[in-house]
Amino acid sequence: MSNLRIAVQKSGRLNEDSMRILKDIGISIDNGKDQLKAAARDFPVEVFYLRNGDIPQYLKDGVVDAAIIGENVLIEKGDDIQFVERLGFSKCKVSIAVPKESDANSLKDLNGKRIATSYPETVKKFLKQQNVSAQLHKINGSVEIAPNIGLADGICDIVSSGSTLFKNGLKEIEVLLKSEAVLAVSPQISEDRKAILEKIQFRIQSVLKGRQSKYILLNAPNTKLDNILKLLPGMRSPTVLPLAEEGWSSVHTVISKNEFWEIIDELKANGAEGILVCPIEKMVV
């Protein structure tokens, strides 16, 4: 069986998160400084370290079989490429922003104006959908500076925390799309490599489910056990074990981290004690 060729961004935050999830699914990579390709020690995978903007073309051409890439880049340069998994990291927005002192407060206010962007195809499609006409200036690099030097009336770029907009005196007036890292697949992937990718996808799903969940253990008086169990979800149902002390039980279950604090408050109000919360490394269901 030949190795699966998977591309990741060669540097930056997306690279760090990509390598972390590969490590979490048991794929160890020996890569030296400035190395563009590296093989896994314990899995039939080769990792290619590429410029983010180049990855869609490599997928189309079948140079790589899969990639961890921002969905926003796929929309801009490879909207015909499918992805099989959302990965939950490197979240951002593609937004239009203008100077804080600008009179523009909506997309319609930029009709006939100039917009600087690194995402011309995405912006062009969005403007057409919204029936807005604007002149686009394609910029590779620091798009935020364009209004300050008189090149454009507004910009369209990725926004994570919004701090870059704030530092450059800009305000967001429109969100085109929300994005996160995805596992994309080449349309030319072979069947044997697709089988390897399916194993990787299964492992990733297990890691992501673990990241999204917490394992909790608590002690409950038997007189209040029914009320406490009604509050708790579980992979199938909570586990209840009798304690050595008569009249008490130990309850074990898994809850979503997004519901964690609300459920904990309700458990305490219903008599739960000794609540222990543990992270979950992986969860196979």
PDB file of C-alpha atoms in Angstrom:
ATOM      1  CA  MET A   1       0.000   0.000   0.000  1.00  0.00           C
ATOM      2  CA  SER A   2       1.419   3.399  -0.999  1.00  0.00           C
ATOM      3  CA  ASN A   3       1.657   6.282   1.450  1.00  0.00           C
ATOM      4  CA  LEU A   4      -1.108   8.864   1.718  1.00  0.00           C
ATOM      5  CA  ARG A   5       0.245  12.318   0.833  1.00  0.00           C
ATOM      6  CA  ILE A   6      -1.250  14.997   3.072  1.00  0.00           C
ATOM      7  CA  ALA A   7      -0.466  18.717   2.830  1.00  0.00           C
ATOM      8  CA  VAL A   8      -0.330  21.184   5.716  1.00  0.00           C
ATOM      9  CA  GLN A   9       0.558  24.853   5.849  1.00  0.00           C
ATOM     10  CA  LYS A  10       4.322  25.115   6.218  1.00  0.00           C
ATOM     11  CA  SER A  11       4.310  27.734   8.993  1.00  0.00           C
ATOM     12  CA  GLY A  12       2.035  29.702  11.277  1.00  0.00           C
ATOM     13  CA  ARG A  13      -0.833  28.878  13.609  1.00  0.00           C
ATOM     14  CA  LEU A  14      -2.566  26.524  11.166  1.00  0.00           C
ATOM     15  CA  ASN A  15       0.653  24.511  10.880  1.00  0.00           C
ATOM     16  CA  GLU A  16       0.903  24.193  14.662  1.00  0.00           C
ATOM     17  CA  ASP A  17      -2.720  23.075  15.051  1.00  0.00           C
ATOM     18  CA  SER A  18      -2.402  20.654  12.110  1.00  0.00           C
ATOM     19  CA  MET A  19       0.702  18.994  13.532  1.00  0.00           C
ATOM     20  CA  ARG A  20      -0.931  18.795  16.935  1.00  0.00           C
ATOM     21  CA  ILE A  21      -3.962  16.886  15.661  1.00  0.00           C
ATOM     22  CA  LEU A  22      -1.738  14.530  13.648  1.00  0.00           C
ATOM     23  CA  LYS A  23       0.225  13.832  16.829  1.00  0.00           C
ATOM     24  CA  ASP A  24      -3.002  13.333  18.796  1.00  0.00           C
ATOM     25  CA  ILE A  25      -4.174  10.673  16.324  1.00  0.00           C
ATOM     26  CA  GLY A  26      -0.921   8.756  16.719  1.00  0.00           C
ATOM     27  CA  ILE A  27       0.988   9.951  13.649  1.00  0.00           C
ATOM     28  CA  SER A  28       4.554  10.935  14.529  1.00  0.00           C
ATOM     29  CA  ILE A  29       6.427  13.035  11.982  1.00  0.00           C
ATOM     30  CA  ASP A  30      10.223  13.378  11.771  1.00  0.00           C
ATOM     31  CA  ASN A  31      10.683  16.728  10.050  1.00  0.00           C
ATOM     32  CA  GLY A  32      13.812  18.830  10.139  1.00  0.00           C
ATOM     33  CA  LYS A  33      14.063  22.582   9.734  1.00  0.00           C
ATOM     34  CA  ASP A  34      12.914  23.811   6.294  1.00  0.00           C
ATOM     35  CA  GLN A  35      12.084  20.259   5.212  1.00  0.00           C
ATOM     36  CA  LEU A  36       9.310  20.271   2.600  1.00  0.00           C
ATOM     37  CA  LYS A  37       8.331  16.600   2.934  1.00  0.00           C
ATOM     38  CA  ALA A  38       8.514  14.140   5.799  1.00  0.00           C
ATOM     39  CA  ALA A  39       7.324  10.576   6.349  1.00  0.00           C
ATOM     40  CA  ALA A  40       5.533   9.300   9.436  1.00  0.00           C
ATOM     41  CA  ARG A  41       7.355   6.724  11.521  1.00  0.00           C
ATOM     42  CA  ASP A  42       4.368   4.567  12.340  1.00  0.00           C
ATOM     43  CA  PHE A  43       1.696   5.160   9.695  1.00  0.00           C
ATOM     44  CA  PRO A  44       1.629   5.118   5.856  1.00  0.00           C
ATOM     45  CA  VAL A  45       1.593   8.915   5.521  1.00  0.00           C
ATOM     46  CA  GLU A  46       3.868  11.566   4.029  1.00  0.00           C
ATOM     47  CA  VAL A  47       3.356  15.188   5.071  1.00  0.00           C
ATOM     48  CA  PHE A  48       4.009  17.985   2.559  1.00  0.00           C
ATOM     49  CA  TYR A  49       4.698  21.456   3.978  1.00  0.00           C
ATOM     50  CA  LEU A  50       3.297  23.955   1.470  1.00  0.00           C
ATOM     51  CA  ARG A  51       2.161  27.553   1.137  1.00  0.00           C
ATOM     52  CA  ASN A  52      -1.502  27.718   2.104  1.00  0.00           C
ATOM     53  CA  GLY A  53      -2.534  29.403  -1.140  1.00  0.00           C
ATOM     54  CA  ASP A  54      -0.824  26.721  -3.246  1.00  0.00           C
ATOM     55  CA  ILE A  55      -2.533  23.742  -1.617  1.00  0.00           C
ATOM     56  CA  PRO A  56      -5.822  23.844  -3.618  1.00  0.00           C
ATOM     57  CA  GLN A  57      -3.934  23.506  -6.906  1.00  0.00           C
ATOM     58  CA  TYR A  58      -1.866  20.612  -5.542  1.00  0.00           C
ATOM     59  CA  LEU A  59      -5.133  18.897  -4.569  1.00  0.00           C
ATOM     60  CA  LYS A  60      -6.659  19.471  -8.009  1.00  0.00           C
ATOM     61  CA  ASP A  61      -3.547  18.118  -9.741  1.00  0.00           C
ATOM     62  CA  GLY A  62      -3.335  15.060  -7.491  1.00  0.00           C
ATOM     63  CA  VAL A  63       0.133  15.994  -6.228  1.00  0.00           C
ATOM     64  CA  VAL A  64      -1.253  15.503  -2.712  1.00  0.00           C
ATOM     65  CA  ASP A  65      -4.172  13.273  -1.737  1.00  0.00           C
ATOM     66  CA  ALA A  66      -5.524  15.313   1.162  1.00  0.00           C
ATOM     67  CA  ALA A  67      -4.860  18.526   3.056  1.00  0.00           C
ATOM     68  CA  ILE A  68      -5.582  20.318   6.295  1.00  0.00           C
ATOM     69  CA  ILE A  69      -6.529  23.756   5.031  1.00  0.00           C
ATOM     70  CA  GLY A  70      -8.678  26.756   5.864  1.00  0.00           C
ATOM     71  CA  GLU A  71     -12.157  26.525   4.358  1.00  0.00           C
ATOM     72  CA  ASN A  72     -11.808  30.168   3.273  1.00  0.00           C
ATOM     73  CA  VAL A  73      -8.868  29.224   1.037  1.00  0.00           C
ATOM     74  CA  LEU A  74     -10.857  26.407  -0.548  1.00  0.00           C
ATOM     75  CA  ILE A  75     -13.726  28.792  -1.277  1.00  0.00           C
ATOM     76  CA  GLU A  76     -11.336  31.277  -2.885  1.00  0.00           C
ATOM     77  CA  LYS A  77      -9.143  28.907  -4.878  1.00  0.00           C
ATOM     78  CA  GLY A  78     -10.746  25.475  -4.901  1.00  0.00           C
ATOM     79  CA  ASP A  79     -14.487  25.609  -4.381  1.00  0.00           C
ATOM     80  CA  ASP A  80     -14.818  22.444  -6.484  1.00  0.00           C
ATOM     81  CA  ILE A  81     -12.717  20.503  -3.955  1.00  0.00           C
ATOM     82  CA  GLN A  82     -14.644  18.503  -1.350  1.00  0.00           C
ATOM     83  CA  PHE A  83     -13.804  18.243   2.331  1.00  0.00           C
ATOM     84  CA  VAL A  84     -14.764  15.341   4.587  1.00  0.00           C
ATOM     85  CA  GLU A  85     -14.306  16.775   8.073  1.00  0.00           C
ATOM     86  CA  ARG A  86     -14.494  20.092   9.896  1.00  0.00           C
ATOM     87  CA  LEU A  87     -11.629  20.220  12.386  1.00  0.00           C
ATOM     88  CA  GLY A  88     -12.788  22.861  14.859  1.00  0.00           C
ATOM     89  CA  PHE A  89      -9.617  24.978  14.930  1.00  0.00           C
ATOM     90  CA  SER A  90      -8.202  28.014  13.095  1.00  0.00           C
ATOM     91  CA  LYS A  91     -11.634  29.618  13.146  1.00  0.00           C
ATOM     92  CA  CYS A  92     -12.010  33.001  11.492  1.00  0.00           C
ATOM     93  CA  LYS A  93     -14.323  35.197   9.438  1.00  0.00           C
ATOM     94  CA  VAL A  94     -13.885  36.760   6.026  1.00  0.00           C
ATOM     95  CA  SER A  95     -15.150  40.289   6.583  1.00  0.00           C
ATOM     96  CA  ILE A  96     -15.399  43.675   4.916  1.00  0.00           C
ATOM     97  CA  ALA A  97     -14.128  46.599   6.980  1.00  0.00           C
ATOM     98  CA  VAL A  98     -13.793  50.339   6.497  1.00  0.00           C
ATOM     99  CA  PRO A  99     -12.037  53.146   8.401  1.00  0.00           C
ATOM    100  CA  LYS A 100     -13.798  54.019  11.679  1.00  0.00           C
ATOM    101  CA  GLU A 101     -14.434  57.551  10.464  1.00  0.00           C
ATOM    102  CA  SER A 102     -16.037  56.324   7.222  1.00  0.00           C
ATOM    103  CA  ASP A 103     -19.718  57.047   6.592  1.00  0.00           C
ATOM    104  CA  ALA A 104     -20.113  53.502   5.248  1.00  0.00           C
ATOM    105  CA  ASN A 105     -22.016  51.278   7.667  1.00  0.00           C
ATOM    106  CA  SER A 106     -23.195  48.519   5.346  1.00  0.00           C
ATOM    107  CA  LEU A 107     -22.141  46.746   2.190  1.00  0.00           C
ATOM    108  CA  LYS A 108     -24.541  48.856   0.103  1.00  0.00           C
ATOM    109  CA  ASP A 109     -22.568  51.956   1.130  1.00  0.00           C
ATOM    110  CA  LEU A 110     -19.553  50.591  -0.797  1.00  0.00           C
ATOM    111  CA  ASN A 111     -21.428  50.521  -4.091  1.00  0.00           C
ATOM    112  CA  GLY A 112     -19.112  52.148  -6.654  1.00  0.00           C
ATOM    113  CA  LYS A 113     -16.224  52.263  -4.157  1.00  0.00           C
ATOM    114  CA  ARG A 114     -12.851  50.514  -4.023  1.00  0.00           C
ATOM    115  CA  ILE A 115     -12.184  47.353  -1.980  1.00  0.00           C
ATOM    116  CA  ALA A 116      -8.703  45.909  -1.382  1.00  0.00           C
ATOM    117  CA  THR A 117      -8.546  42.164  -0.728  1.00  0.00           C
ATOM    118  CA  SER A 118      -6.539  38.956  -0.884  1.00  0.00           C
ATOM    119  CA  TYR A 119      -9.788  37.116  -1.707  1.00  0.00           C
ATOM    120  CA  PRO A 120     -10.928  38.628  -5.035  1.00  0.00           C
ATOM    121  CA  GLU A 121     -12.975  35.628  -6.224  1.00  0.00           C
ATOM    122  CA  THR A 122     -14.823  35.325  -2.923  1.00  0.00           C
ATOM    123  CA  VAL A 123     -15.586  39.050  -2.847  1.00  0.00           C
ATOM    124  CA  LYS A 124     -16.608  39.134  -6.510  1.00  0.00           C
ATOM    125  CA  LYS A 125     -19.151  36.337  -5.993  1.00  0.00           C
ATOM    126  CA  PHE A 126     -20.515  37.900  -2.816  1.00  0.00           C
ATOM    127  CA  LEU A 127     -20.901  41.358  -4.364  1.00  0.00           C
ATOM    128  CA  LYS A 128     -22.737  39.835  -7.316  1.00  0.00           C
ATOM    129  CA  GLN A 129     -25.130  38.011  -4.967  1.00  0.00           C
ATOM    130  CA  GLN A 130     -25.794  41.259  -3.093  1.00  0.00           C
ATOM    131  CA  ASN A 131     -26.158  43.300  -6.298  1.00  0.00           C
ATOM    132  CA  VAL A 132     -23.318  45.625  -5.300  1.00  0.00           C
ATOM    133  CA  SER A 133     -20.718  46.926  -7.753  1.00  0.00           C
ATOM    134  CA  ALA A 134     -17.236  47.795  -6.504  1.00  0.00           C
ATOM    135  CA  GLN A 135     -13.713  48.050  -7.899  1.00  0.00           C
ATOM    136  CA  LEU A 136     -11.452  45.335  -6.483  1.00  0.00           C
ATOM    137  CA  HIS A 137      -7.725  45.740  -5.813  1.00  0.00           C
ATOM    138  CA  LYS A 138      -5.968  42.412  -5.258  1.00  0.00           C
ATOM    139  CA  ILE A 139      -3.292  42.667  -2.550  1.00  0.00           C
ATOM    140  CA  ASN A 140      -1.043  39.911  -1.205  1.00  0.00           C
ATOM    141  CA  GLY A 141       0.033  40.784   2.291  1.00  0.00           C
ATOM    142  CA  SER A 142      -1.037  43.575   4.627  1.00  0.00           C
ATOM    143  CA  VAL A 143      -4.466  44.447   3.279  1.00  0.00           C
ATOM    144  CA  GLU A 144      -5.341  46.560   6.343  1.00  0.00           C
ATOM    145  CA  ILE A 145      -3.047  49.391   5.282  1.00  0.00           C
ATOM    146  CA  ALA A 146      -4.851  50.017   1.964  1.00  0.00           C
ATOM    147  CA  PRO A 147      -7.400  52.607   3.221  1.00  0.00           C
ATOM    148  CA  ASN A 148      -4.709  54.526   5.113  1.00  0.00           C
ATOM    149  CA  ILE A 149      -2.602  55.015   1.984  1.00  0.00           C
ATOM    150  CA  GLY A 150      -5.561  55.970  -0.196  1.00  0.00           C
ATOM    151  CA  LEU A 151      -5.598  52.748  -2.228  1.00  0.00           C
ATOM    152  CA  ALA A 152      -9.112  51.682  -1.244  1.00  0.00           C
ATOM    153  CA  ASP A 153     -12.247  52.756   0.597  1.00  0.00           C
ATOM    154  CA  GLY A 154     -12.551  49.418   2.357  1.00  0.00           C
ATOM    155  CA  ILE A 155     -10.927  46.011   2.689  1.00  0.00           C
ATOM    156  CA  CYS A 156     -11.973  42.382   2.759  1.00  0.00           C
ATOM    157  CA  ASP A 157      -9.757  40.033   4.761  1.00  0.00           C
ATOM    158  CA  ILE A 158      -9.791  37.282   7.370  1.00  0.00           C
ATOM    159  CA  VAL A 159     -10.652  38.353  10.915  1.00  0.00           C
ATOM    160  CA  SER A 160      -9.831  36.242  13.966  1.00  0.00           C
ATOM    161  CA  SER A 161      -9.971  38.301  17.154  1.00  0.00           C
ATOM    162  CA  GLY A 162     -10.524  41.680  15.500  1.00  0.00           C
ATOM    163  CA  SER A 163      -7.382  43.141  17.078  1.00  0.00           C
ATOM    164  CA  THR A 164      -5.735  43.790  13.699  1.00  0.00           C
ATOM    165  CA  LEU A 165      -8.751  45.807  12.548  1.00  0.00           C
ATOM    166  CA  PHE A 166      -8.701  47.785  15.793  1.00  0.00           C
ATOM    167  CA  LYS A 167      -4.974  48.543  15.531  1.00  0.00           C
ATOM    168  CA  ASN A 168      -5.446  49.822  11.978  1.00  0.00           C
ATOM    169  CA  GLY A 169      -8.446  52.012  12.792  1.00  0.00           C
ATOM    170  CA  LEU A 170     -10.978  49.844  10.937  1.00  0.00           C
ATOM    171  CA  LYS A 171     -14.518  48.708  11.710  1.00  0.00           C
ATOM    172  CA  GLU A 172     -16.261  45.586  10.438  1.00  0.00           C
ATOM    173  CA  ILE A 173     -19.431  46.218   8.420  1.00  0.00           C
ATOM    174  CA  GLU A 174     -20.108  42.864   6.733  1.00  0.00           C
ATOM    175  CA  VAL A 175     -19.279  39.176   7.295  1.00  0.00           C
ATOM    176  CA  LEU A 176     -19.041  37.219   4.035  1.00  0.00           C
ATOM    177  CA  LEU A 177     -18.445  33.812   5.590  1.00  0.00           C
ATOM    178  CA  LYS A 178     -17.194  31.945   8.629  1.00  0.00           C
ATOM    179  CA  SER A 179     -14.311  29.520   8.242  1.00  0.00           C
ATOM    180  CA  GLU A 180     -12.321  26.876  10.084  1.00  0.00           C
ATOM    181  CA  ALA A 181      -9.730  24.256   9.215  1.00  0.00           C
ATOM    182  CA  VAL A 182     -11.082  21.318   7.204  1.00  0.00           C
ATOM    183  CA  LEU A 183      -9.757  17.992   5.929  1.00  0.00           C
ATOM    184  CA  ALA A 184      -9.956  18.332   2.134  1.00  0.00           C
ATOM    185  CA  VAL A 185      -9.593  15.536  -0.419  1.00  0.00           C
ATOM    186  CA  SER A 186      -8.103  15.464  -3.904  1.00  0.00           C
ATOM    187  CA  PRO A 187     -10.576  14.425  -6.638  1.00  0.00           C
ATOM    188  CA  GLN A 188      -7.767  12.192  -7.932  1.00  0.00           C
ATOM    189  CA  ILE A 189      -7.173  10.190  -4.750  1.00  0.00           C
ATOM    190  CA  SER A 190      -6.732   6.456  -5.386  1.00  0.00           C
ATOM    191  CA  GLU A 191      -8.821   3.799  -3.659  1.00  0.00           C
ATOM    192  CA  ASP A 192      -5.953   2.436  -1.558  1.00  0.00           C
ATOM    193  CA  ARG A 193      -5.060   5.919  -0.316  1.00  0.00           C
ATOM    194  CA  LYS A 194      -8.722   6.674   0.310  1.00  0.00           C
ATOM    195  CA  ALA A 195      -8.757   3.694   2.690  1.00  0.00           C
ATOM    196  CA  ILE A 196      -5.849   5.251   4.624  1.00  0.00           C
ATOM    197  CA  LEU A 197      -7.657   8.598   4.711  1.00  0.00           C
ATOM    198  CA  GLU A 198     -10.765   6.938   6.163  1.00  0.00           C
ATOM    199  CA  LYS A 199      -8.654   5.568   9.030  1.00  0.00           C
ATOM    200  CA  ILE A 200      -7.258   9.057   9.641  1.00  0.00           C
ATOM    201  CA  GLN A 201     -10.746  10.550   9.562  1.00  0.00           C
ATOM    202  CA  PHE A 202     -11.985   7.996  12.113  1.00  0.00           C
ATOM    203  CA  ARG A 203      -9.112   8.858  14.453  1.00  0.00           C
ATOM    204  CA  ILE A 204      -9.707  12.588  14.016  1.00  0.00           C
ATOM    205  CA  GLN A 205     -13.397  12.169  14.863  1.00  0.00           C
ATOM    206  CA  SER A 206     -12.420  10.368  18.068  1.00  0.00           C
ATOM    207  CA  VAL A 207     -10.037  13.162  19.077  1.00  0.00           C
ATOM    208  CA  LEU A 208     -12.544  15.922  18.250  1.00  0.00           C
ATOM    209  CA  LYS A 209     -15.298  14.210  20.249  1.00  0.00           C
ATOM    210  CA  GLY A 210     -12.901  13.978  23.176  1.00  0.00           C
ATOM    211  CA  ARG A 211     -12.002  17.679  22.929  1.00  0.00           C
ATOM    212  CA  GLN A 212     -15.684  18.614  22.927  1.00  0.00           C
ATOM    213  CA  SER A 213     -16.545  16.550  26.006  1.00  0.00           C
ATOM    214  CA  LYS A 214     -15.784  16.242  29.717  1.00  0.00           C
ATOM    215  CA  TYR A 215     -15.908  13.123  31.892  1.00  0.00           C
ATOM    216  CA  ILE A 216     -17.508  13.799  35.268  1.00  0.00           C
ATOM    217  CA  LEU A 217     -17.794  11.747  38.439  1.00  0.00           C
ATOM    218  CA  LEU A 218     -19.936  12.788  41.393  1.00  0.00           C
ATOM    219  CA  ASN A 219     -21.447  11.505  44.607  1.00  0.00           C
ATOM    220  CA  ALA A 220     -25.208  11.679  45.014  1.00  0.00           C
ATOM    221  CA  PRO A 221     -27.582  10.852  47.867  1.00  0.00           C
ATOM    222  CA  ASN A 222     -29.927   8.103  46.739  1.00  0.00           C
ATOM    223  CA  THR A 223     -32.919  10.193  47.765  1.00  0.00           C
ATOM    224  CA  LYS A 224     -32.014  12.744  45.061  1.00  0.00           C
ATOM    225  CA  LEU A 225     -30.568  10.338  42.506  1.00  0.00           C
ATOM    226  CA  ASP A 226     -33.557  10.414  40.139  1.00  0.00           C
ATOM    227  CA  ASN A 227     -33.455  14.218  39.859  1.00  0.00           C
ATOM    228  CA  ILE A 228     -29.693  14.201  39.261  1.00  0.00           C
ATOM    229  CA  LEU A 229     -29.905  11.529  36.553  1.00  0.00           C
ATOM    230  CA  LYS A 230     -32.530  13.591  34.694  1.00  0.00           C
ATOM    231  CA  LEU A 231     -29.938  16.372  34.367  1.00  0.00           C
ATOM    232  CA  LEU A 232     -27.257  14.133  32.920  1.00  0.00           C
ATOM    233  CA  PRO A 233     -26.743  13.010  29.352  1.00  0.00           C
ATOM    234  CA  GLY A 234     -24.371  10.183  28.565  1.00  0.00           C
ATOM    235  CA  MET A 235     -22.926   8.197  25.704  1.00  0.00           C
ATOM    236  CA  ARG A 236     -25.792   5.750  26.343  1.00  0.00           C
ATOM    237  CA  SER A 237     -26.800   6.493  29.923  1.00  0.00           C
ATOM    238  CA  PRO A 238     -24.957   7.495  33.123  1.00  0.00           C
ATOM    239  CA  THR A 239     -23.183   4.796  35.129  1.00  0.00           C
ATOM    240  CA  VAL A 240     -24.398   4.472  38.724  1.00  0.00           C
ATOM    241  CA  LEU A 241     -22.390   2.549  41.344  1.00  0.00           C
ATOM    242  CA  PRO A 242     -23.157   2.164  45.069  1.00  0.00           C
ATOM    243  CA  LEU A 243     -20.727   3.781  47.493  1.00  0.00           C
ATOM    244  CA  ALA A 244     -19.429   2.056  50.636  1.00  0.00           C
ATOM    245  CA  GLU A 245     -21.442   4.580  52.636  1.00  0.00           C
ATOM    246  CA  GLU A 246     -25.058   3.433  52.656  1.00  0.00           C
ATOM    247  CA  GLY A 247     -27.541   5.713  50.967  1.00  0.00           C
ATOM    248  CA  TRP A 248     -25.054   7.187  48.488  1.00  0.00           C
ATOM    249  CA  SER A 249     -24.085   6.410  44.890  1.00  0.00           C
ATOM    250  CA  SER A 250     -21.293   7.376  42.535  1.00  0.00           C
ATOM    251  CA  VAL A 251     -22.428   8.669  39.125  1.00  0.00           C
ATOM    252  CA  HIS A 252     -20.163   8.690  36.039  1.00  0.00           C
ATOM    253  CA  THR A 253     -21.031  10.268  32.696  1.00  0.00           C
ATOM    254  CA  VAL A 254     -19.854  12.399  29.750  1.00  0.00           C
ATOM    255  CA  ILE A 255     -21.128  15.929  29.112  1.00  0.00           C
ATOM    256  CA  SER A 256     -20.502  18.498  26.420  1.00  0.00           C
ATOM    257  CA  LYS A 257     -18.000  21.163  27.435  1.00  0.00           C
ATOM    258  CA  ASN A 258     -20.397  23.778  26.028  1.00  0.00           C
ATOM    259  CA  GLU A 259     -23.043  22.790  28.614  1.00  0.00           C
ATOM    260  CA  PHE A 260     -20.553  22.163  31.407  1.00  0.00           C
ATOM    261  CA  TRP A 261     -21.094  25.073  33.812  1.00  0.00           C
ATOM    262  CA  GLU A 262     -24.878  25.126  33.495  1.00  0.00           C
ATOM    263  CA  ILE A 263     -25.093  21.397  34.278  1.00  0.00           C
ATOM    264  CA  ILE A 264     -22.617  21.662  37.176  1.00  0.00           C
ATOM    265  CA  ASP A 265     -24.670  24.452  38.784  1.00  0.00           C
ATOM    266  CA  GLU A 266     -27.856  22.359  38.493  1.00  0.00           C
ATOM    267  CA  LEU A 267     -26.128  19.266  39.885  1.00  0.00           C
ATOM    268  CA  LYS A 268     -24.972  21.173  42.970  1.00  0.00           C
ATOM    269  CA  ALA A 269     -28.437  22.624  43.462  1.00  0.00           C
ATOM    270  CA  ASN A 270     -29.843  19.078  43.396  1.00  0.00           C
ATOM    271  CA  GLY A 271     -27.492  17.688  46.040  1.00  0.00           C
ATOM    272  CA  ALA A 272     -24.496  16.386  44.079  1.00  0.00           C
ATOM    273  CA  GLU A 273     -21.191  16.447  45.981  1.00  0.00           C
ATOM    274  CA  GLY A 274     -17.529  15.736  45.263  1.00  0.00           C
ATOM    275  CA  ILE A 275     -17.859  16.553  41.570  1.00  0.00           C
ATOM    276  CA  LEU A 276     -14.705  15.552  39.690  1.00  0.00           C
ATOM    277  CA  VAL A 277     -14.177  16.737  36.102  1.00  0.00           C
ATOM    278  CA  CYS A 278     -11.627  15.076  33.768  1.00  0.00           C
ATOM    279  CA  PRO A 279     -10.544  15.874  30.211  1.00  0.00           C
ATOM    280  CA  ILE A 280     -11.102  13.196  27.572  1.00  0.00           C
ATOM    281  CA  GLU A 281      -8.178  12.455  25.281  1.00  0.00           C
ATOM    282  CA  LYS A 282     -10.162  10.424  22.725  1.00  0.00           C
ATOM    283  CA  MET A 283     -13.696   9.121  22.539  1.00  0.00           C
ATOM    284  CA  VAL A 284     -14.700   6.239  20.270  1.00  0.00           C
ATOM    285  CA  VAL A 285     -18.452   5.762  19.893  1.00  0.00           C
TER     286      VAL A 285
END
